[in-house]
mmCIF file of C-alpha atoms in Angstrom:
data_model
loop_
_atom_site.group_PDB
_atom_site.id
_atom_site.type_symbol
_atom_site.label_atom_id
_atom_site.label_comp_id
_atom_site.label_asym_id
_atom_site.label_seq_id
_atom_site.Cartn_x
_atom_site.Cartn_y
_atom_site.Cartn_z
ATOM 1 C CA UNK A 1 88.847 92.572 85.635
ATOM 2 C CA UNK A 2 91.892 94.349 86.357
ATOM 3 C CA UNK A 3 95.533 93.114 85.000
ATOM 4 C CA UNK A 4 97.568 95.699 87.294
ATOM 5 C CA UNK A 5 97.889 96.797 90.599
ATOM 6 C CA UNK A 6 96.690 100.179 91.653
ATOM 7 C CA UNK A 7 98.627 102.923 93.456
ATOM 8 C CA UNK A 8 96.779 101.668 96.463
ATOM 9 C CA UNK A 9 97.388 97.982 96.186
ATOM 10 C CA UNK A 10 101.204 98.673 95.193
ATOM 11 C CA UNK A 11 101.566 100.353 98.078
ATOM 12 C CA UNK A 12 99.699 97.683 100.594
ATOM 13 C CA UNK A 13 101.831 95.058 99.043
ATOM 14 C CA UNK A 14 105.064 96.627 99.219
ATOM 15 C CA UNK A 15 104.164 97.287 102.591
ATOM 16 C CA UNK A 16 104.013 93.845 103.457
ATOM 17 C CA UNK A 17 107.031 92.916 101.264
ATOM 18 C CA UNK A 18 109.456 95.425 103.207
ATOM 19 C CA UNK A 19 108.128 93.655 106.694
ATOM 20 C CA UNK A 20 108.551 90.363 105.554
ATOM 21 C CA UNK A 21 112.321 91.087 104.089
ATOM 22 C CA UNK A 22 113.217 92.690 107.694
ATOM 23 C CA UNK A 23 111.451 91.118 109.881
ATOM 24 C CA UNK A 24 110.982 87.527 109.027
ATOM 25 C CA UNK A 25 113.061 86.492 105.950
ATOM 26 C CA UNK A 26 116.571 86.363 108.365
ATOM 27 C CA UNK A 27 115.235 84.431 110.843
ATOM 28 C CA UNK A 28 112.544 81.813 109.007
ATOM 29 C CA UNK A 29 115.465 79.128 108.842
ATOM 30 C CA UNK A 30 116.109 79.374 112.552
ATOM 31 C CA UNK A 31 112.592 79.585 113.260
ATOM 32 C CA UNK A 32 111.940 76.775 111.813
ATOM 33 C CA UNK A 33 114.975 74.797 113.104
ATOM 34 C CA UNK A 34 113.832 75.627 116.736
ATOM 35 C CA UNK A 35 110.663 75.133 116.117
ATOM 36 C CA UNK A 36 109.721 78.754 117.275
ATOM 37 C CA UNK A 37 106.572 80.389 116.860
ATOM 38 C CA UNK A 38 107.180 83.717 116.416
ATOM 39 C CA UNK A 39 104.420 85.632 118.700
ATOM 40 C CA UNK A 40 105.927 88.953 118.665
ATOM 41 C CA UNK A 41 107.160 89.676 115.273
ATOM 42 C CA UNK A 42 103.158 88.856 114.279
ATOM 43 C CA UNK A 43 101.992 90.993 116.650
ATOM 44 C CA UNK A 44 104.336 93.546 114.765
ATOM 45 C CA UNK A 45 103.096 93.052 111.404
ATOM 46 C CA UNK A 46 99.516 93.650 113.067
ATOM 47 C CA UNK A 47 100.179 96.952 113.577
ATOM 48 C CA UNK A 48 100.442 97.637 110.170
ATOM 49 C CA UNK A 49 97.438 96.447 110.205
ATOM 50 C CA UNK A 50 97.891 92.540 108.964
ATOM 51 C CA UNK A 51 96.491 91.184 112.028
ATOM 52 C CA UNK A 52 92.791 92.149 110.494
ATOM 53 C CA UNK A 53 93.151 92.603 107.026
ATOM 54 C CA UNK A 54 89.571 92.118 106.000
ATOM 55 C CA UNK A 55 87.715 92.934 109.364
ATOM 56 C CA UNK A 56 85.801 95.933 109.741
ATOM 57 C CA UNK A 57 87.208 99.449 110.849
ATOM 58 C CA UNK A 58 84.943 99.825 113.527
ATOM 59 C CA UNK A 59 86.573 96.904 115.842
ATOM 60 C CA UNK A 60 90.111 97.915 114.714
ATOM 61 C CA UNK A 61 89.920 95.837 111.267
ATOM 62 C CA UNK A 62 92.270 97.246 108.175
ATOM 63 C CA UNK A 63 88.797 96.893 106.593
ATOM 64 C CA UNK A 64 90.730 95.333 103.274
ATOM 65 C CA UNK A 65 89.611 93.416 100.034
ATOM 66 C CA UNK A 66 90.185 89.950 99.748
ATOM 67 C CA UNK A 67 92.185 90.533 96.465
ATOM 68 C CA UNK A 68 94.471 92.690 98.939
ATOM 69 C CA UNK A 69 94.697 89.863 101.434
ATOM 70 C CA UNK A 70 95.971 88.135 98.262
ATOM 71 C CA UNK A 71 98.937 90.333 98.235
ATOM 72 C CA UNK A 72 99.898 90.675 101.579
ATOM 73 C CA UNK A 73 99.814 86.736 102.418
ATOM 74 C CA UNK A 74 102.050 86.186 99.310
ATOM 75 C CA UNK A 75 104.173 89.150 100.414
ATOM 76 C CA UNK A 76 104.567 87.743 103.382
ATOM 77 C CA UNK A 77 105.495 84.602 102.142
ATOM 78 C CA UNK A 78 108.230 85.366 100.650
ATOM 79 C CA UNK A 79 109.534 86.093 103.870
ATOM 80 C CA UNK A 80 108.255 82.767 105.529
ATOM 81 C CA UNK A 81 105.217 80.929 104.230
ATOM 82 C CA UNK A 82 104.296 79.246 107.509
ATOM 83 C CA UNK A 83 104.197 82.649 109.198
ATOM 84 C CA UNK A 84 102.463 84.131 107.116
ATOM 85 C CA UNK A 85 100.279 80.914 106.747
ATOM 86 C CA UNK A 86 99.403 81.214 110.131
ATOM 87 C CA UNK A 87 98.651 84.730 110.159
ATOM 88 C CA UNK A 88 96.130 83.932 106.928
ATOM 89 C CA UNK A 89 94.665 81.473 109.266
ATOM 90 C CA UNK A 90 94.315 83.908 112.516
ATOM 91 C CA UNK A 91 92.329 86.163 109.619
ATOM 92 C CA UNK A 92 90.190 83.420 108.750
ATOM 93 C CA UNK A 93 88.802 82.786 112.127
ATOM 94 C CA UNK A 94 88.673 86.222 113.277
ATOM 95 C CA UNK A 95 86.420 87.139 109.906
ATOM 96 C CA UNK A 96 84.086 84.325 110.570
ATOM 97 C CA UNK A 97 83.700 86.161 114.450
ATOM 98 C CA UNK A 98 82.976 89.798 112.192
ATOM 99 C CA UNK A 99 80.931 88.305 109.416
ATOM 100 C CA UNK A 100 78.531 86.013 111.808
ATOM 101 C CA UNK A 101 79.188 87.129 115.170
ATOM 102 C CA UNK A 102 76.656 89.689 117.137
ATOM 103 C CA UNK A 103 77.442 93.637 117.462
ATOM 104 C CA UNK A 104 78.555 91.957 121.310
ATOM 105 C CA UNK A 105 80.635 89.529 120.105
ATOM 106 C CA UNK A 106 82.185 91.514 117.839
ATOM 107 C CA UNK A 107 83.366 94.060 120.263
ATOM 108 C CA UNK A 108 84.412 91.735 122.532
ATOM 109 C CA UNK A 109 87.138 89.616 120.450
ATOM 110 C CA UNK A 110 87.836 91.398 117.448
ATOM 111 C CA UNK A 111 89.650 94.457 118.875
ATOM 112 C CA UNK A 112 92.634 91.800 120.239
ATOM 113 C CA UNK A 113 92.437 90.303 117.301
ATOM 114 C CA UNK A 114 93.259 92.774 115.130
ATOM 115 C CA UNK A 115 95.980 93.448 116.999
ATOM 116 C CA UNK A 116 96.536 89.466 117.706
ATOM 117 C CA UNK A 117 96.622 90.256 121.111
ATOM 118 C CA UNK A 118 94.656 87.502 121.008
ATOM 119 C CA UNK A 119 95.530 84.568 118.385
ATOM 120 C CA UNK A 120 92.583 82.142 116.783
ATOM 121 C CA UNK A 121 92.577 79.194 115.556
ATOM 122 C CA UNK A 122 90.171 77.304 113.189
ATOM 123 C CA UNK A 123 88.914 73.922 114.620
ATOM 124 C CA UNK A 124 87.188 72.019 111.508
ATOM 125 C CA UNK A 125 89.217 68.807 111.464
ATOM 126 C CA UNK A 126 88.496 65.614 113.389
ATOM 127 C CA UNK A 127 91.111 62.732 113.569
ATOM 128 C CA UNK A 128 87.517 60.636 111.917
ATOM 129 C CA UNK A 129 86.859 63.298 109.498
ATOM 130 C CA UNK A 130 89.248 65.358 107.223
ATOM 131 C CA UNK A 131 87.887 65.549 104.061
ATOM 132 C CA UNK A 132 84.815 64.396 104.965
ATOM 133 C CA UNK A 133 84.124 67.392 106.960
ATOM 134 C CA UNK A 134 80.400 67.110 107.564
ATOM 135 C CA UNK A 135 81.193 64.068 109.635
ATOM 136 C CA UNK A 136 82.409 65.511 112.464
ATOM 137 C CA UNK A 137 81.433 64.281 115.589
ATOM 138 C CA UNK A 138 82.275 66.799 118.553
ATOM 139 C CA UNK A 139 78.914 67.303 120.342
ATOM 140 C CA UNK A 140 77.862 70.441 121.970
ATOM 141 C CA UNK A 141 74.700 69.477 124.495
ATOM 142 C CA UNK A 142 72.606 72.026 126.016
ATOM 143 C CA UNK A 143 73.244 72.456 129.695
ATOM 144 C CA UNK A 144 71.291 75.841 131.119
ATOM 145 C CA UNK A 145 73.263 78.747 129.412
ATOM 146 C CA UNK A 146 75.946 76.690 128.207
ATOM 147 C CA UNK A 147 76.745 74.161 126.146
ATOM 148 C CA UNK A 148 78.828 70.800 127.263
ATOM 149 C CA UNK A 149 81.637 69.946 124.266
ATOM 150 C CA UNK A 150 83.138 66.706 124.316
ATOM 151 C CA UNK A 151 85.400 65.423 121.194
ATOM 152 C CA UNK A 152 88.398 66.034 119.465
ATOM 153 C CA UNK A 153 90.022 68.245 117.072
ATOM 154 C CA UNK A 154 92.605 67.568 115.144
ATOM 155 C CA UNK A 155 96.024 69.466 113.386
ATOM 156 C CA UNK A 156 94.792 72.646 114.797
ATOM 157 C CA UNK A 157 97.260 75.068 113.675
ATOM 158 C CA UNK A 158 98.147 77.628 116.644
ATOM 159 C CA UNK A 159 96.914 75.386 118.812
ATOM 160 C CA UNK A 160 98.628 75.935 122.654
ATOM 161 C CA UNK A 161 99.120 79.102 121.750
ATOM 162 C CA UNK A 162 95.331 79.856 120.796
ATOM 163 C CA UNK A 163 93.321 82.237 123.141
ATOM 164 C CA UNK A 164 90.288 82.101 120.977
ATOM 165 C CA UNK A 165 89.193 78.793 118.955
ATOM 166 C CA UNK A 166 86.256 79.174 116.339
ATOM 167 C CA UNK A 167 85.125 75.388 116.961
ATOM 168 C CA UNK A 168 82.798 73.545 114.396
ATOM 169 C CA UNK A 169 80.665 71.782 116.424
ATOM 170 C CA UNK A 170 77.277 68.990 116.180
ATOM 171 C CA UNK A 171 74.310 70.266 118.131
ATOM 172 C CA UNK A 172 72.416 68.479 115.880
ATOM 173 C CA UNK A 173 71.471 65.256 114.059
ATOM 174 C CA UNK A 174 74.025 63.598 111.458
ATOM 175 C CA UNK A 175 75.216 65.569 108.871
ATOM 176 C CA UNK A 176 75.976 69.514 107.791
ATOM 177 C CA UNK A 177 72.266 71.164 108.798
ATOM 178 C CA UNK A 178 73.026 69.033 112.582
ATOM 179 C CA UNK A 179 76.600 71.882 112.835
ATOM 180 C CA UNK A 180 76.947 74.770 115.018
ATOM 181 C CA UNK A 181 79.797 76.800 115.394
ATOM 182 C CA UNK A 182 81.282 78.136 119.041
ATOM 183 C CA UNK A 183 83.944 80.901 119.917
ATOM 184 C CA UNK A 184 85.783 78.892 122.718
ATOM 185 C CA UNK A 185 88.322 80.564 124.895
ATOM 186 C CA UNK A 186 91.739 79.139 125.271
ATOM 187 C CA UNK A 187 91.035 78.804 129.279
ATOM 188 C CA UNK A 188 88.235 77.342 129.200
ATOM 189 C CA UNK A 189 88.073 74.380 131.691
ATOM 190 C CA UNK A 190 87.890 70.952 130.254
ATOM 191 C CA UNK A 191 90.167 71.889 126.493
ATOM 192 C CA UNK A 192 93.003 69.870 126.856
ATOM 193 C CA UNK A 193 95.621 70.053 123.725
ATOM 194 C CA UNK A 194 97.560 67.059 122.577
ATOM 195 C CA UNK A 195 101.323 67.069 121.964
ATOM 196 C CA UNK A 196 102.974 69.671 119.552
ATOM 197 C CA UNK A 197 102.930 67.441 116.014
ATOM 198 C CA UNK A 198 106.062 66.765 114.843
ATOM 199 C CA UNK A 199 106.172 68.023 111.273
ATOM 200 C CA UNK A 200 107.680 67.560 107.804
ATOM 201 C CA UNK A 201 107.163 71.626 107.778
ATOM 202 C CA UNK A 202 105.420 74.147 108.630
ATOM 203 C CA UNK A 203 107.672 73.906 111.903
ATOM 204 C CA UNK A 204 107.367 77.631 112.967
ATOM 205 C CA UNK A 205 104.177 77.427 114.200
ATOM 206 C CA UNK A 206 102.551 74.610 116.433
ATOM 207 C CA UNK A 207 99.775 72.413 115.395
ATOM 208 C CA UNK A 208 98.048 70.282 118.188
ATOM 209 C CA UNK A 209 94.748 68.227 118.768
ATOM 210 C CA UNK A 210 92.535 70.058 120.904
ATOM 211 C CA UNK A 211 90.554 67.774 122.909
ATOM 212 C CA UNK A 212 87.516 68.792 124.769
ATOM 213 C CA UNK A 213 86.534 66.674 128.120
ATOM 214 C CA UNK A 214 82.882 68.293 129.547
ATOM 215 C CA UNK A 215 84.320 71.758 128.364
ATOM 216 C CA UNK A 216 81.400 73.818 129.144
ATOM 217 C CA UNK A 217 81.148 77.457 126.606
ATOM 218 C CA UNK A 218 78.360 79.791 127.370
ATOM 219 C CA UNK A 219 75.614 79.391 124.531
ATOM 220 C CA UNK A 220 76.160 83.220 123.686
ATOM 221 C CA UNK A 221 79.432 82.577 122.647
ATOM 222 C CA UNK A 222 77.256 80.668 119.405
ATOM 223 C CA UNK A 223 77.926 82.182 116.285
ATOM 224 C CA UNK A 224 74.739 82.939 114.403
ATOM 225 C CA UNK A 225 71.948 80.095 114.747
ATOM 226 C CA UNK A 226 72.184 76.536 115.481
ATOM 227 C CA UNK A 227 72.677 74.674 112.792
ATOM 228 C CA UNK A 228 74.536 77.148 110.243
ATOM 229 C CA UNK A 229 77.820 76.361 111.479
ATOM 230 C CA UNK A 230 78.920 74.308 108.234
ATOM 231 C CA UNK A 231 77.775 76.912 106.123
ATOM 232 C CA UNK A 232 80.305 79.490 108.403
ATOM 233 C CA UNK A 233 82.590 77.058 108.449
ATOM 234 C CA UNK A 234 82.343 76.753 104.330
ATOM 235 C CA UNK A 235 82.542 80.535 103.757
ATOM 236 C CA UNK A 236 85.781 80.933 105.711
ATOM 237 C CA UNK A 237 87.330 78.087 104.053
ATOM 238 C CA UNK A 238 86.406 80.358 100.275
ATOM 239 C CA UNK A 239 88.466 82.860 101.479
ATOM 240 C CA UNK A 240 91.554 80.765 103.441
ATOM 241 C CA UNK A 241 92.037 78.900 100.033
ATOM 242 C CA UNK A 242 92.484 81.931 98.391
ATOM 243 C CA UNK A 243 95.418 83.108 101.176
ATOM 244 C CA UNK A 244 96.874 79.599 101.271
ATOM 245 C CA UNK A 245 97.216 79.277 97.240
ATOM 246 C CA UNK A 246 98.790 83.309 98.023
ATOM 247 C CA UNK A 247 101.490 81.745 100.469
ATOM 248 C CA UNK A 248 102.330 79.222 98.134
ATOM 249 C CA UNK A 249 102.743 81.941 95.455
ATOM 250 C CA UNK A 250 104.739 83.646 97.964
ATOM 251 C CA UNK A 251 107.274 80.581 98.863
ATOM 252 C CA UNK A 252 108.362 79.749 95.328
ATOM 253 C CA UNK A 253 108.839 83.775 94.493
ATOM 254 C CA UNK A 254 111.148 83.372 96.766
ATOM 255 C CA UNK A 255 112.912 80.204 95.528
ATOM 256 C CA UNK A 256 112.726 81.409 92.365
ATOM 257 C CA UNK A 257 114.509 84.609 93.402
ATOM 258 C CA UNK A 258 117.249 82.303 95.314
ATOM 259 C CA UNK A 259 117.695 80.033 91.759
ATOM 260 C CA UNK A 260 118.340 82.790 89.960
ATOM 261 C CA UNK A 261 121.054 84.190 92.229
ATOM 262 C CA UNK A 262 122.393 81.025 92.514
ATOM 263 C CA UNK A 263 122.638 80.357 88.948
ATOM 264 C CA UNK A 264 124.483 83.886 88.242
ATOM 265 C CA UNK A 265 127.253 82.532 90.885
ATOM 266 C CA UNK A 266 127.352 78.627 90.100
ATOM 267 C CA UNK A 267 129.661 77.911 86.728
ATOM 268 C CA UNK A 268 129.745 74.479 85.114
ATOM 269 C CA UNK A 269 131.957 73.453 82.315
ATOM 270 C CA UNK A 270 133.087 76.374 81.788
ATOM 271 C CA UNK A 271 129.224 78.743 81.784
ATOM 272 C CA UNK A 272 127.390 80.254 84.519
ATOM 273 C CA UNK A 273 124.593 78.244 85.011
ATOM 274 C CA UNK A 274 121.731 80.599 83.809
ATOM 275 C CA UNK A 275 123.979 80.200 80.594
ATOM 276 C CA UNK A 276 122.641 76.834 79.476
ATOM 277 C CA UNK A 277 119.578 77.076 77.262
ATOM 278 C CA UNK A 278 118.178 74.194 78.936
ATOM 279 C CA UNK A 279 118.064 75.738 82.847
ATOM 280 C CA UNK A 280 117.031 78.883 80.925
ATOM 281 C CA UNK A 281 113.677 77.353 79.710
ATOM 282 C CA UNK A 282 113.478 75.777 82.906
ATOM 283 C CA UNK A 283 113.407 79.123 84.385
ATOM 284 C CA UNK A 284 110.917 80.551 81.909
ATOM 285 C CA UNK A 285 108.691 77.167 82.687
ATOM 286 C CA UNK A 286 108.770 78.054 86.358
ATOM 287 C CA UNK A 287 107.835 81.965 86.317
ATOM 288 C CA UNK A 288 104.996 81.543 83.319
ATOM 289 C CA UNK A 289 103.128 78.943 85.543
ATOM 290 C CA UNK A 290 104.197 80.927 88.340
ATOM 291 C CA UNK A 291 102.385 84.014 86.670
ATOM 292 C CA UNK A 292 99.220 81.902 85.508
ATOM 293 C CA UNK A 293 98.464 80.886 89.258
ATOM 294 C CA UNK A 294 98.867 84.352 90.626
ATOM 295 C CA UNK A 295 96.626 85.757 87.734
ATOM 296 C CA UNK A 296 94.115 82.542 88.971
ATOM 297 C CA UNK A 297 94.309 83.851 92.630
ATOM 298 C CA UNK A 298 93.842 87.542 91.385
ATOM 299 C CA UNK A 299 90.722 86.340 89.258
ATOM 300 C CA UNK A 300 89.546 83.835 92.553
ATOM 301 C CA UNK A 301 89.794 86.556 95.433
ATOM 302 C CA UNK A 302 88.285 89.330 92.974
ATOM 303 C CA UNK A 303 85.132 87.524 92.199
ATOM 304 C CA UNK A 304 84.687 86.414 95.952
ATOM 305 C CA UNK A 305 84.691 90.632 96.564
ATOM 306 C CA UNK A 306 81.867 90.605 94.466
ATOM 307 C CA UNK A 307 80.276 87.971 95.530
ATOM 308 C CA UNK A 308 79.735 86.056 92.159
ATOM 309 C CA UNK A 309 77.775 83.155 91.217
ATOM 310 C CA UNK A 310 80.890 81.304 91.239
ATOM 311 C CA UNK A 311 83.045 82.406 93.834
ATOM 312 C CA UNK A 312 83.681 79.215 95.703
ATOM 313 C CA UNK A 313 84.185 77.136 92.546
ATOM 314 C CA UNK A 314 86.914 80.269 91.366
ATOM 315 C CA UNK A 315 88.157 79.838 95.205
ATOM 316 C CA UNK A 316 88.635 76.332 94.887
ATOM 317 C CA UNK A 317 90.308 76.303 91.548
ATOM 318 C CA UNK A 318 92.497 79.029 92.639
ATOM 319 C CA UNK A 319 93.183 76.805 95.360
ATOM 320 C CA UNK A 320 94.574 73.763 93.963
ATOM 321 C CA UNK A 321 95.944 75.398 90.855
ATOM 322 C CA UNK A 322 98.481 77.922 93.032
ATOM 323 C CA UNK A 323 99.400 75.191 95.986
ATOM 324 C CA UNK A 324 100.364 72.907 92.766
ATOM 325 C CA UNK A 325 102.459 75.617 91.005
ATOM 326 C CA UNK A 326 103.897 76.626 94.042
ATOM 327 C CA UNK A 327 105.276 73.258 94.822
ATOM 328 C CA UNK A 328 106.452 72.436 91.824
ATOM 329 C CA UNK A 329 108.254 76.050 91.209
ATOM 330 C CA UNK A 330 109.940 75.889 94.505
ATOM 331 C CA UNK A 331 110.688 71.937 94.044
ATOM 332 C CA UNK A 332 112.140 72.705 91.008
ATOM 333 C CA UNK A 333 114.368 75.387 92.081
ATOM 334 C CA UNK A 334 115.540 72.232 94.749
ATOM 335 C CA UNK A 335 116.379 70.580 91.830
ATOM 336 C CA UNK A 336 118.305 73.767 90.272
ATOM 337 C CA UNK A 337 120.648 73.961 93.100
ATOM 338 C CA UNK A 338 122.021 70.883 92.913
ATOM 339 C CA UNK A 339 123.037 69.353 96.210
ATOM 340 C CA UNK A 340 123.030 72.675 97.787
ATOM 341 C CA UNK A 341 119.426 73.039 97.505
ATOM 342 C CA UNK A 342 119.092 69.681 100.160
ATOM 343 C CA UNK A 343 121.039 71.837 102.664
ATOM 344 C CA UNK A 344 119.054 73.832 104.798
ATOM 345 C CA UNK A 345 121.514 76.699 105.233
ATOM 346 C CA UNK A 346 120.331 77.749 101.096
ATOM 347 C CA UNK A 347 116.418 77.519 102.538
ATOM 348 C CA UNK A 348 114.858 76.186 99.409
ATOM 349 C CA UNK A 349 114.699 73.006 101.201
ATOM 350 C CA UNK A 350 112.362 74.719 104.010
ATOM 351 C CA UNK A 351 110.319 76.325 101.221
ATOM 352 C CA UNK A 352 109.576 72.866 99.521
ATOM 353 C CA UNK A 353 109.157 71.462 102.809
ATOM 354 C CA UNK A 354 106.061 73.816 103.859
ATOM 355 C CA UNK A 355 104.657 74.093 100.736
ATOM 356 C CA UNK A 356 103.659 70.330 100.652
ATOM 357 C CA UNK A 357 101.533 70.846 102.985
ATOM 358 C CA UNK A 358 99.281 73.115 101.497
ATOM 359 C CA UNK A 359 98.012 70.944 98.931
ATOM 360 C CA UNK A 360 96.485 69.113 101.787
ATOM 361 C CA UNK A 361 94.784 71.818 103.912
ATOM 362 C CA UNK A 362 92.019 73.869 103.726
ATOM 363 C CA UNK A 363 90.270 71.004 101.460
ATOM 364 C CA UNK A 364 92.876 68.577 99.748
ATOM 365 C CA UNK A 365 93.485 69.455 96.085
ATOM 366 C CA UNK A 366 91.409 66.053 95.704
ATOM 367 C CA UNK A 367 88.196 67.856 97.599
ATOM 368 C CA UNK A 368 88.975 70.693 95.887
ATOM 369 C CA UNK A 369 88.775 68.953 91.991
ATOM 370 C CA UNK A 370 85.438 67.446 93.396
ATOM 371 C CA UNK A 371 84.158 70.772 94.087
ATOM 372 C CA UNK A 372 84.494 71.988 90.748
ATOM 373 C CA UNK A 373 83.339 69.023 89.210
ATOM 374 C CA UNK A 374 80.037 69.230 90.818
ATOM 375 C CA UNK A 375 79.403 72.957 89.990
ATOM 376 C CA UNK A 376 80.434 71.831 86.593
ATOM 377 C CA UNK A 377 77.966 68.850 86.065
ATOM 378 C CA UNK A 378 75.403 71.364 88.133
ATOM 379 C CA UNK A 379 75.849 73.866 85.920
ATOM 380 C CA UNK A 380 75.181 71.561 82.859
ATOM 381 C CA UNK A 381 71.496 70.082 83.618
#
């Protein structure tokens, strides 16, 4: 267990610090304001290589640790967490393609999507099932070399401007054995998307249903055998916790940086703000738990590179423990600003806004308690 970063990691996530301070920082409040999705400045940051962070080399992949995808999604964050939340998201689905996909289907998707060429989305959620995940009910039927989908996804982030959807679908009988999972192309005829969500944040990047009416996808477009596609599905969502708990580490850097500026500027009674013992232990409050999570999400993303015993409980702790600091931290630093912090020209506002959200994806922080409590009693007998 390591408690610093290496010359190599330093380097990867000052890398992705220096892009997100030029590139996206200045913009994320218009971004989000306009509700723009910005296509191009991603496809920027992948060629640094951030558009394949932990795919393999030979398809154009960065071929990265997860404990460096850490780094660069909270790096990133600082700039704009639903960017880079997005962009941690495009990862997910493209590793699940390299990790389960054929030598075929490898070469024939990843390349544009390390480059994001292409964009992917991950298509888990069902407007029936959410937590419940193993529920779903999109059906995939057998028809010659194809299968016929028919169902409904639902807050599909990217969704519209998706060319390649990683869709969880049942080929099966009830339950997570009866799940397969397809690589559906955005053109395919018969996906339909729903309307662009409107959003309490995460405004910079759309999320749609994506509905599918007698969408037929070629059965080699399968990922690994029938009935697997939960467990996929599963071992994407270990490592997307770990980059969503990383973007919320990433947000309230930033609005911790932005209190402490402000604080050095705003005088009351008399004192600069960061003069009052008070806001100063408030301060010190917000980095320690700020520096327990990220240690948490160092430990999580570590043992998932070595594939320990207890990755996915690590991941899911990791999970809810960072998108819980990271909320708090950045509400707090709201709270620190006063009545500038509710104005969205100061951006801390933004930063609480799409924050919230991440204790609700990728397995609500409820799921994510009940995951741990089951390895726990497991564990125990």
């Amino acid at each position: 267990m390591q408690f610093s970063l290496n010359e190599d990691q330093l380097a990867v996530r000052d890398m992705a610090r220096d892009f997100a301070a030029e590139k996206i920082a200045p913009y994320a409040i218009r971004w989000d304001e306009e509700k723009h999705f910005p296509v191009d400045v991603m496809r920027e940051a992948a060629k640094l290589g951030i558009g394949g962070v932990y795919i393999r080399d030979d398809v154009g992949g960065s071929g990265l640790t997860r404990f460096d995808a850490a780094l660069i999604f909270e790096a990133l964050a600082q700039g704009c967490p639903t960017v880079s939340a997005f962009i941690s998201i495009h990862n997910m689905a493209a590793w699940m393609i390299d990790a389960y996909g054929s030598d075929a289907q490898r070469k024939k998707w990843l390349p544009k999507l390390c480059t994001m060429d292409l964009l992917a989305s991950y298509c888990l959620t069902e407007p029936g099932s959410g937590s419940d995940a193993a529920a779903l009910r999109t059906r995939a039927v057998h028809e010659g070399a194809h299968y016929v989908l028919n169902g409904q996804k639902q807050f599909i982030s990217g969704a519209g401007k998706g060319d390649v959807y990683v869709v969880m679908v049942r080929t099966g009988a009830d339950g997570p054995a009866g799940i397969s999972t397809l690589v559906v192309e955005g053109d395919t005829p018969g996906l339909s998307l729903g309307a662009n969500e409107r959003k309490m944040g995460w405004n910079a990047q759309p999320t749609r249903a994506v509905i599918f009416e007698n969408a037929r996808v070629p059965m080699a477009n399968r990922l690994g055998d029938e009935g697997i596609g939960f467990k996929i599905a599963m071992a994407g969502l270990d490592g997307g916790r770990i980059n969503i708990a990383a973007c919320s580490l990433g947000g309230a850097q930033s609005a911790l940086e932005k209190s402490l500026a402000y604080m050095k500027q705003r005088k009351a009674f008399g004192k600069r703000l960061d003069e009052f013992q008070a806001l100063q232990f408030r301060l010190a409050d917000m980095a320690t738990e700020l520096e327990a999570a990220r240690t948490f999400v160092w430990r999580a993303a570590a043992a998932l590179d070595r594939r320990e015993p207890d990755a996915t409980m690590l991941c899911a702790m990791a999970k809810r423990f960072g998108t819980d600091v990271g909320f708090e931290v950045a509400n707090q630093a709201l709270q620190l600003h006063g009545g500038y912090g509710y104005l969205s020209e100061y951006g801390i506002e933004k930063i609480v806004r799409d924050l919230r959200v991440h204790q609700i994806l990728e397995g609500t922080n409820e799921i994510m308690r009940l995951i741990v409590a089951r390895k726990l009693i497991e564990g125990a007998r």
